[in-house]
Amino acid sequence: MRAARLIKMVLLLQTRASMTAAELARELEVSERTVARDAQALSEAGIPVYADRGRAGGYRLVGGYRTGLTGLARSEAEALFLSGVPGALRDMGLQDSASVARLKVSAALTPSLRDASRSAAQRFHLDAPAWFSEPRTPELLPALADAVWDDRPVLARYRRDGPEVERTLEPYGLVLKAGVWYLCARVADAGAFRVYRIDRFTAVEPGPERFRRDDGFDLPAFWEERAEEFARSVLRSEVVVRLSPQGVRMLPYALGPVSAEEALGTSGAPDGQGWVTLTLPVESEEVARMQLRGLGPEVEVLAPAALRKLCAEDAAGAAALYR
């Protein structure tokens, strides 16, 4: 651990003209006293680290010293390609590898280009989770991430609607969707690829041997296909509604942009009042009831009759409340 920290300190000083003890302590996540001890150790090892005294002082490398420790390890190179998703790196326990990789790249650049990473970070940022939801990192995510990187099968216990099940899985890839982590894996004894929510794993035990990956497996294509299948499987019912012009504009907020666009594509021509009739695919009548409440008087349910009755009761209750 200390050796990696010393290398990181040298690379930091190589990419910047000078850094204060406080700046180094913050970057290395240690105390300023530890920074002083590390600087002394580097000096004794022959690396010309010099400490300037005073308020404007700091640590620097003397005489344009440059280290040759800029070659990327495999884990660092892989983490570097994920550096645009810092939250995901942190969740998987790869933030240290990515940090060292970025420093090595910066150290290899000419002085005029060394601020490129900071310049990009100040202009583009990815915030994956949805609004008004607190993302939670699954406890077993780092262990599964290690298995994914190392191609190691895992003996996993998984919590479903019923009792827990135990499976030997070959973990192929991780997907972060709207703040929720999923594992795409092949079931060892069945050969089928499946998707698992990582927060439902209760235990993961990596195996000692590596499995042989299927070179034809395409993670983005597999996820897109399964996501479409899931969306179709969830929408098991249909309701027929009339929407006012305002209701048409509000529909994406009630159903989501994709579902709303597909539904509006099947609507007929507006009637004399500008209202349109269309069929909405929904998860269930009860879910449709909750979704359509947000449209208020801008929607009229035509079918099924049971849902129309429930929506009429909701409207009557709201009217009585505001009378």
GROMACS .gro file of C-alpha atoms in nm:
model
  323
    1MET     CA    1   0.000   0.000   0.000
    2ARG     CA    2   0.277   0.246   0.090
    3ALA     CA    3   0.473   0.167  -0.228
    4ALA     CA    4   0.169   0.254  -0.440
    5ARG     CA    5   0.124   0.576  -0.242
    6LEU     CA    6   0.489   0.677  -0.295
    7ILE     CA    7   0.458   0.617  -0.670
    8LYS     CA    8   0.142   0.825  -0.677
    9MET     CA    9   0.318   1.105  -0.488
   10VAL     CA   10   0.604   1.113  -0.740
   11LEU     CA   11   0.359   1.119  -1.031
   12LEU     CA   12   0.162   1.403  -0.870
   13LEU     CA   13   0.476   1.611  -0.829
   14GLN     CA   14   0.586   1.526  -1.181
   15THR     CA   15   0.261   1.657  -1.332
   16ARG     CA   16   0.252   1.976  -1.123
   17ALA     CA   17   0.522   2.231  -1.056
   18SER     CA   18   0.467   2.232  -0.680
   19MET     CA   19   0.214   2.104  -0.425
   20THR     CA   20   0.161   2.197  -0.063
   21ALA     CA   21   0.154   1.936   0.212
   22ALA     CA   22  -0.219   1.992   0.249
   23GLU     CA   23  -0.280   1.934  -0.124
   24LEU     CA   24  -0.076   1.614  -0.123
   25ALA     CA   25  -0.248   1.492   0.193
   26ARG     CA   26  -0.586   1.547   0.030
   27GLU     CA   27  -0.488   1.367  -0.292
   28LEU     CA   28  -0.324   1.075  -0.111
   29GLU     CA   29  -0.588   1.059   0.165
   30VAL     CA   30  -0.329   1.068   0.445
   31SER     CA   31  -0.216   1.320   0.706
   32GLU     CA   32   0.036   1.596   0.639
   33ARG     CA   33   0.272   1.421   0.881
   34THR     CA   34   0.257   1.110   0.662
   35VAL     CA   35   0.329   1.328   0.356
   36ALA     CA   36   0.645   1.457   0.527
   37ARG     CA   37   0.758   1.103   0.610
   38ASP     CA   38   0.691   0.984   0.255
   39ALA     CA   39   0.885   1.277   0.110
   40GLN     CA   40   1.179   1.190   0.334
   41ALA     CA   41   1.163   0.827   0.224
   42LEU     CA   42   1.163   0.927  -0.143
   43SER     CA   43   1.460   1.158  -0.088
   44GLU     CA   44   1.654   0.880   0.084
   45ALA     CA   45   1.575   0.653  -0.212
   46GLY     CA   46   1.741   0.900  -0.449
   47ILE     CA   47   1.435   1.078  -0.585
   48PRO     CA   48   1.504   1.455  -0.559
   49VAL     CA   49   1.198   1.570  -0.363
   50TYR     CA   50   1.260   1.918  -0.222
   51ALA     CA   51   1.051   2.098   0.042
   52ASP     CA   52   1.019   2.476   0.020
   53ARG     CA   53   0.956   2.639   0.357
   54GLY     CA   54   0.718   2.923   0.433
   55ARG     CA   55   0.357   3.012   0.362
   56ALA     CA   56   0.400   2.979  -0.016
   57GLY     CA   57   0.615   2.669   0.015
   58GLY     CA   58   0.545   2.314  -0.086
   59TYR     CA   59   0.700   2.001  -0.234
   60ARG     CA   60   0.853   1.979  -0.578
   61LEU     CA   61   1.091   1.769  -0.787
   62VAL     CA   62   1.431   1.924  -0.844
   63GLY     CA   63   1.590   1.971  -1.185
   64GLY     CA   64   1.302   1.854  -1.402
   65TYR     CA   65   1.325   1.500  -1.265
   66ARG     CA   66   1.103   1.252  -1.450
   67THR     CA   67   1.027   0.896  -1.351
   68GLY     CA   68   0.995   0.610  -1.597
   69LEU     CA   69   0.705   0.460  -1.398
   70THR     CA   70   0.445   0.562  -1.653
   71GLY     CA   71   0.357   0.222  -1.801
   72LEU     CA   72  -0.005   0.125  -1.734
   73ALA     CA   73  -0.087  -0.197  -1.553
   74ARG     CA   74  -0.379  -0.391  -1.700
   75SER     CA   75  -0.616  -0.300  -1.417
   76GLU     CA   76  -0.518   0.068  -1.452
   77ALA     CA   77  -0.573   0.064  -1.829
   78GLU     CA   78  -0.916  -0.099  -1.789
   79ALA     CA   79  -1.015   0.147  -1.518
   80LEU     CA   80  -0.901   0.439  -1.733
   81PHE     CA   81  -1.165   0.355  -1.993
   82LEU     CA   82  -1.429   0.389  -1.719
   83SER     CA   83  -1.300   0.721  -1.589
   84GLY     CA   84  -1.605   0.903  -1.725
   85VAL     CA   85  -1.826   0.733  -1.465
   86PRO     CA   86  -1.656   0.817  -1.133
   87GLY     CA   87  -1.949   0.698  -0.924
   88ALA     CA   88  -1.938   0.355  -1.087
   89LEU     CA   89  -1.562   0.332  -1.035
   90ARG     CA   90  -1.606   0.412  -0.667
   91ASP     CA   91  -1.884   0.155  -0.625
   92MET     CA   92  -1.671  -0.119  -0.785
   93GLY     CA   93  -1.362  -0.028  -0.580
   94LEU     CA   94  -1.161   0.085  -0.884
   95GLN     CA   95  -1.112   0.452  -0.798
   96ASP     CA   96  -0.747   0.404  -0.691
   97SER     CA   97  -0.653   0.223  -1.013
   98ALA     CA   98  -0.821   0.493  -1.220
   99SER     CA   99  -0.650   0.771  -1.024
  100VAL     CA  100  -0.304   0.621  -1.074
  101ALA     CA  101  -0.377   0.555  -1.442
  102ARG     CA  102  -0.479   0.918  -1.501
  103LEU     CA  103  -0.163   1.037  -1.329
  104LYS     CA  104   0.053   0.811  -1.544
  105VAL     CA  105  -0.113   0.941  -1.859
  106SER     CA  106  -0.069   1.301  -1.740
  107ALA     CA  107   0.297   1.236  -1.659
  108ALA     CA  108   0.354   1.112  -2.014
  109LEU     CA  109   0.200   1.423  -2.171
  110THR     CA  110   0.382   1.739  -2.261
  111PRO     CA  111   0.349   2.023  -2.006
  112SER     CA  112   0.105   2.214  -2.226
  113LEU     CA  113  -0.140   1.921  -2.224
  114ARG     CA  114  -0.124   1.815  -1.859
  115ASP     CA  115  -0.432   2.012  -1.763
  116ALA     CA  116  -0.643   1.825  -2.022
  117SER     CA  117  -0.798   1.587  -1.769
  118ARG     CA  118  -0.896   1.869  -1.534
  119SER     CA  119  -1.026   2.077  -1.825
  120ALA     CA  120  -1.250   1.790  -1.943
  121ALA     CA  121  -1.372   1.713  -1.591
  122GLN     CA  122  -1.481   2.075  -1.547
  123ARG     CA  123  -1.685   2.062  -1.868
  124PHE     CA  124  -1.851   1.716  -1.866
  125HIS     CA  125  -1.997   1.514  -1.581
  126LEU     CA  126  -2.216   1.202  -1.575
  127ASP     CA  127  -2.480   1.171  -1.303
  128ALA     CA  128  -2.639   0.829  -1.361
  129PRO     CA  129  -2.904   0.788  -1.088
  130ALA     CA  130  -3.256   0.917  -1.141
  131TRP     CA  131  -3.386   1.230  -0.967
  132PHE     CA  132  -3.522   1.203  -0.614
  133SER     CA  133  -3.367   0.861  -0.552
  134GLU     CA  134  -3.081   0.789  -0.318
  135PRO     CA  135  -2.841   0.546  -0.489
  136ARG     CA  136  -2.721   0.263  -0.266
  137THR     CA  137  -2.412   0.062  -0.346
  138PRO     CA  138  -2.481  -0.313  -0.307
  139GLU     CA  139  -2.252  -0.463  -0.047
  140LEU     CA  140  -2.139  -0.747  -0.275
  141LEU     CA  141  -2.073  -0.529  -0.583
  142PRO     CA  142  -1.692  -0.505  -0.534
  143ALA     CA  143  -1.663  -0.884  -0.502
  144LEU     CA  144  -1.869  -0.937  -0.818
  145ALA     CA  145  -1.670  -0.668  -0.999
  146ASP     CA  146  -1.346  -0.851  -0.913
  147ALA     CA  147  -1.495  -1.174  -1.048
  148VAL     CA  148  -1.601  -0.998  -1.370
  149TRP     CA  149  -1.253  -0.853  -1.425
  150ASP     CA  150  -1.077  -1.185  -1.346
  151ASP     CA  151  -1.322  -1.414  -1.533
  152ARG     CA  152  -1.379  -1.618  -1.217
  153PRO     CA  153  -1.700  -1.816  -1.160
  154VAL     CA  154  -1.887  -1.749  -0.836
  155LEU     CA  155  -2.104  -1.962  -0.614
  156ALA     CA  156  -2.386  -1.718  -0.541
  157ARG     CA  157  -2.699  -1.713  -0.330
  158TYR     CA  158  -2.975  -1.499  -0.475
  159ARG     CA  159  -3.298  -1.376  -0.314
  160ARG     CA  160  -3.608  -1.396  -0.533
  161ASP     CA  161  -3.979  -1.369  -0.450
  162GLY     CA  162  -3.963  -1.707  -0.279
  163PRO     CA  163  -3.674  -1.871  -0.096
  164GLU     CA  164  -3.309  -1.807  -0.178
  165VAL     CA  165  -3.155  -2.004  -0.462
  166GLU     CA  166  -2.792  -2.106  -0.508
  167ARG     CA  167  -2.626  -2.098  -0.847
  168THR     CA  168  -2.278  -2.123  -0.993
  169LEU     CA  169  -2.252  -1.824  -1.225
  170GLU     CA  170  -1.997  -1.711  -1.481
  171PRO     CA  171  -2.009  -1.330  -1.446
  172TYR     CA  172  -1.970  -1.164  -1.785
  173GLY     CA  173  -2.051  -0.799  -1.722
  174LEU     CA  174  -2.200  -0.530  -1.501
  175VAL     CA  175  -2.466  -0.277  -1.600
  176LEU     CA  176  -2.566   0.038  -1.411
  177LYS     CA  177  -2.922   0.133  -1.505
  178ALA     CA  178  -3.087   0.439  -1.343
  179GLY     CA  179  -2.883   0.393  -1.026
  180VAL     CA  180  -2.943   0.015  -1.001
  181TRP     CA  181  -2.661  -0.237  -1.059
  182TYR     CA  182  -2.722  -0.557  -1.259
  183LEU     CA  183  -2.503  -0.860  -1.330
  184CYS     CA  184  -2.515  -1.031  -1.669
  185ALA     CA  185  -2.399  -1.389  -1.615
  186ARG     CA  186  -2.411  -1.735  -1.766
  187VAL     CA  187  -2.552  -2.011  -1.545
  188ALA     CA  188  -2.274  -2.270  -1.539
  189ASP     CA  189  -2.488  -2.585  -1.546
  190ALA     CA  190  -2.749  -2.450  -1.791
  191GLY     CA  191  -2.541  -2.245  -2.032
  192ALA     CA  192  -2.807  -1.973  -2.043
  193PHE     CA  193  -2.733  -1.604  -1.998
  194ARG     CA  194  -2.945  -1.423  -1.739
  195VAL     CA  195  -2.967  -1.086  -1.566
  196TYR     CA  196  -2.957  -1.047  -1.187
  197ARG     CA  197  -3.013  -0.745  -0.963
  198ILE     CA  198  -2.699  -0.722  -0.752
  199ASP     CA  199  -2.878  -0.591  -0.444
  200ARG     CA  200  -3.059  -0.928  -0.426
  201PHE     CA  201  -2.740  -1.132  -0.385
  202THR     CA  202  -2.692  -1.248  -0.028
  203ALA     CA  203  -2.357  -1.429  -0.068
  204VAL     CA  204  -2.084  -1.456  -0.330
  205GLU     CA  205  -1.790  -1.696  -0.320
  206PRO     CA  206  -1.538  -1.669  -0.609
  207GLY     CA  207  -1.397  -1.992  -0.748
  208PRO     CA  208  -1.024  -2.068  -0.775
  209GLU     CA  209  -1.019  -2.125  -1.153
  210ARG     CA  210  -1.102  -1.894  -1.442
  211PHE     CA  211  -1.380  -1.972  -1.687
  212ARG     CA  212  -1.346  -1.944  -2.062
  213ARG     CA  213  -1.545  -1.649  -2.195
  214ASP     CA  214  -1.759  -1.678  -2.505
  215ASP     CA  215  -1.586  -1.444  -2.751
  216GLY     CA  216  -1.916  -1.387  -2.929
  217PHE     CA  217  -2.084  -1.236  -2.623
  218ASP     CA  218  -2.164  -0.865  -2.676
  219LEU     CA  219  -2.262  -0.699  -2.347
  220PRO     CA  220  -2.431  -0.384  -2.492
  221ALA     CA  221  -2.630  -0.588  -2.746
  222PHE     CA  222  -2.729  -0.847  -2.484
  223TRP     CA  223  -2.846  -0.578  -2.241
  224GLU     CA  224  -3.046  -0.394  -2.508
  225GLU     CA  225  -3.223  -0.716  -2.607
  226ARG     CA  226  -3.303  -0.815  -2.248
  227ALA     CA  227  -3.417  -0.463  -2.158
  228GLU     CA  228  -3.666  -0.467  -2.448
  229GLU     CA  229  -3.789  -0.813  -2.343
  230PHE     CA  230  -3.836  -0.692  -1.987
  231ALA     CA  231  -4.029  -0.383  -2.095
  232ARG     CA  232  -4.262  -0.594  -2.310
  233SER     CA  233  -4.314  -0.854  -2.036
  234VAL     CA  234  -4.409  -0.589  -1.780
  235LEU     CA  235  -4.675  -0.426  -1.998
  236ARG     CA  236  -4.932  -0.707  -1.981
  237SER     CA  237  -5.258  -0.506  -1.994
  238GLU     CA  238  -5.414  -0.237  -2.212
  239VAL     CA  239  -5.644   0.054  -2.140
  240VAL     CA  240  -5.830   0.279  -2.384
  241VAL     CA  241  -5.835   0.650  -2.302
  242ARG     CA  242  -5.925   0.991  -2.443
  243LEU     CA  243  -5.670   1.267  -2.398
  244SER     CA  244  -5.711   1.642  -2.428
  245PRO     CA  245  -5.437   1.841  -2.604
  246GLN     CA  246  -5.294   1.922  -2.261
  247GLY     CA  247  -5.318   1.552  -2.167
  248VAL     CA  248  -5.116   1.461  -2.475
  249ARG     CA  249  -4.841   1.699  -2.363
  250MET     CA  250  -4.851   1.558  -2.008
  251LEU     CA  251  -4.855   1.189  -2.108
  252PRO     CA  252  -4.473   1.146  -2.119
  253TYR     CA  253  -4.456   1.255  -1.754
  254ALA     CA  254  -4.716   0.993  -1.655
  255LEU     CA  255  -4.593   0.694  -1.858
  256GLY     CA  256  -4.238   0.783  -1.954
  257PRO     CA  257  -4.121   0.927  -2.287
  258VAL     CA  258  -4.076   0.597  -2.475
  259SER     CA  259  -4.412   0.442  -2.376
  260ALA     CA  260  -4.593   0.770  -2.442
  261GLU     CA  261  -4.439   0.810  -2.787
  262GLU     CA  262  -4.531   0.454  -2.886
  263ALA     CA  263  -4.888   0.495  -2.760
  264LEU     CA  264  -4.939   0.829  -2.935
  265GLY     CA  265  -4.817   0.671  -3.257
  266THR     CA  266  -5.128   0.450  -3.260
  267SER     CA  267  -5.380   0.728  -3.186
  268GLY     CA  268  -5.647   0.832  -3.429
  269ALA     CA  269  -5.727   1.181  -3.555
  270PRO     CA  270  -5.841   1.439  -3.294
  271ASP     CA  271  -6.216   1.485  -3.253
  272GLY     CA  272  -6.397   1.817  -3.274
  273GLN     CA  273  -6.267   1.919  -2.928
  274GLY     CA  274  -5.909   1.825  -3.010
  275TRP     CA  275  -5.918   1.509  -2.796
  276VAL     CA  276  -5.755   1.188  -2.922
  277THR     CA  277  -5.839   0.826  -2.843
  278LEU     CA  278  -5.557   0.578  -2.797
  279THR     CA  279  -5.464   0.246  -2.638
  280LEU     CA  280  -5.205   0.245  -2.361
  281PRO     CA  281  -5.000  -0.066  -2.274
  282VAL     CA  282  -4.976  -0.082  -1.893
  283GLU     CA  283  -4.839  -0.311  -1.626
  284SER     CA  284  -5.180  -0.360  -1.460
  285GLU     CA  285  -5.507  -0.176  -1.411
  286GLU     CA  286  -5.401  -0.067  -1.063
  287VAL     CA  287  -5.070   0.074  -1.193
  288ALA     CA  288  -5.259   0.250  -1.475
  289ARG     CA  289  -5.492   0.402  -1.217
  290MET     CA  290  -5.198   0.556  -1.031
  291GLN     CA  291  -5.029   0.675  -1.350
  292LEU     CA  292  -5.343   0.839  -1.492
  293ARG     CA  293  -5.425   1.022  -1.170
  294GLY     CA  294  -5.153   1.270  -1.256
  295LEU     CA  295  -5.341   1.372  -1.571
  296GLY     CA  296  -5.651   1.477  -1.375
  297PRO     CA  297  -5.933   1.610  -1.596
  298GLU     CA  298  -5.714   1.587  -1.909
  299VAL     CA  299  -5.786   1.212  -1.947
  300GLU     CA  300  -6.101   0.999  -1.968
  301VAL     CA  301  -6.076   0.621  -1.933
  302LEU     CA  302  -6.303   0.442  -2.180
  303ALA     CA  303  -6.209   0.080  -2.110
  304PRO     CA  304  -6.193  -0.149  -1.926
  305ALA     CA  305  -6.512  -0.072  -1.738
  306ALA     CA  306  -6.365  -0.168  -1.398
  307LEU     CA  307  -6.083   0.087  -1.435
  308ARG     CA  308  -6.325   0.354  -1.559
  309LYS     CA  309  -6.533   0.300  -1.243
  310LEU     CA  310  -6.226   0.331  -1.019
  311CYS     CA  311  -6.115   0.654  -1.192
  312ALA     CA  312  -6.469   0.793  -1.156
  313GLU     CA  313  -6.453   0.719  -0.782
  314ASP     CA  314  -6.115   0.896  -0.759
  315ALA     CA  315  -6.256   1.200  -0.941
  316ALA     CA  316  -6.563   1.210  -0.717
  317GLY     CA  317  -6.346   1.185  -0.407
  318ALA     CA  318  -6.123   1.470  -0.526
  319ALA     CA  319  -6.426   1.682  -0.611
  320ALA     CA  320  -6.576   1.625  -0.266
  321LEU     CA  321  -6.245   1.714  -0.102
  322TYR     CA  322  -6.222   2.049  -0.283
  323ARG     CA  323  -6.592   2.132  -0.275
   0.00000   0.00000   0.00000
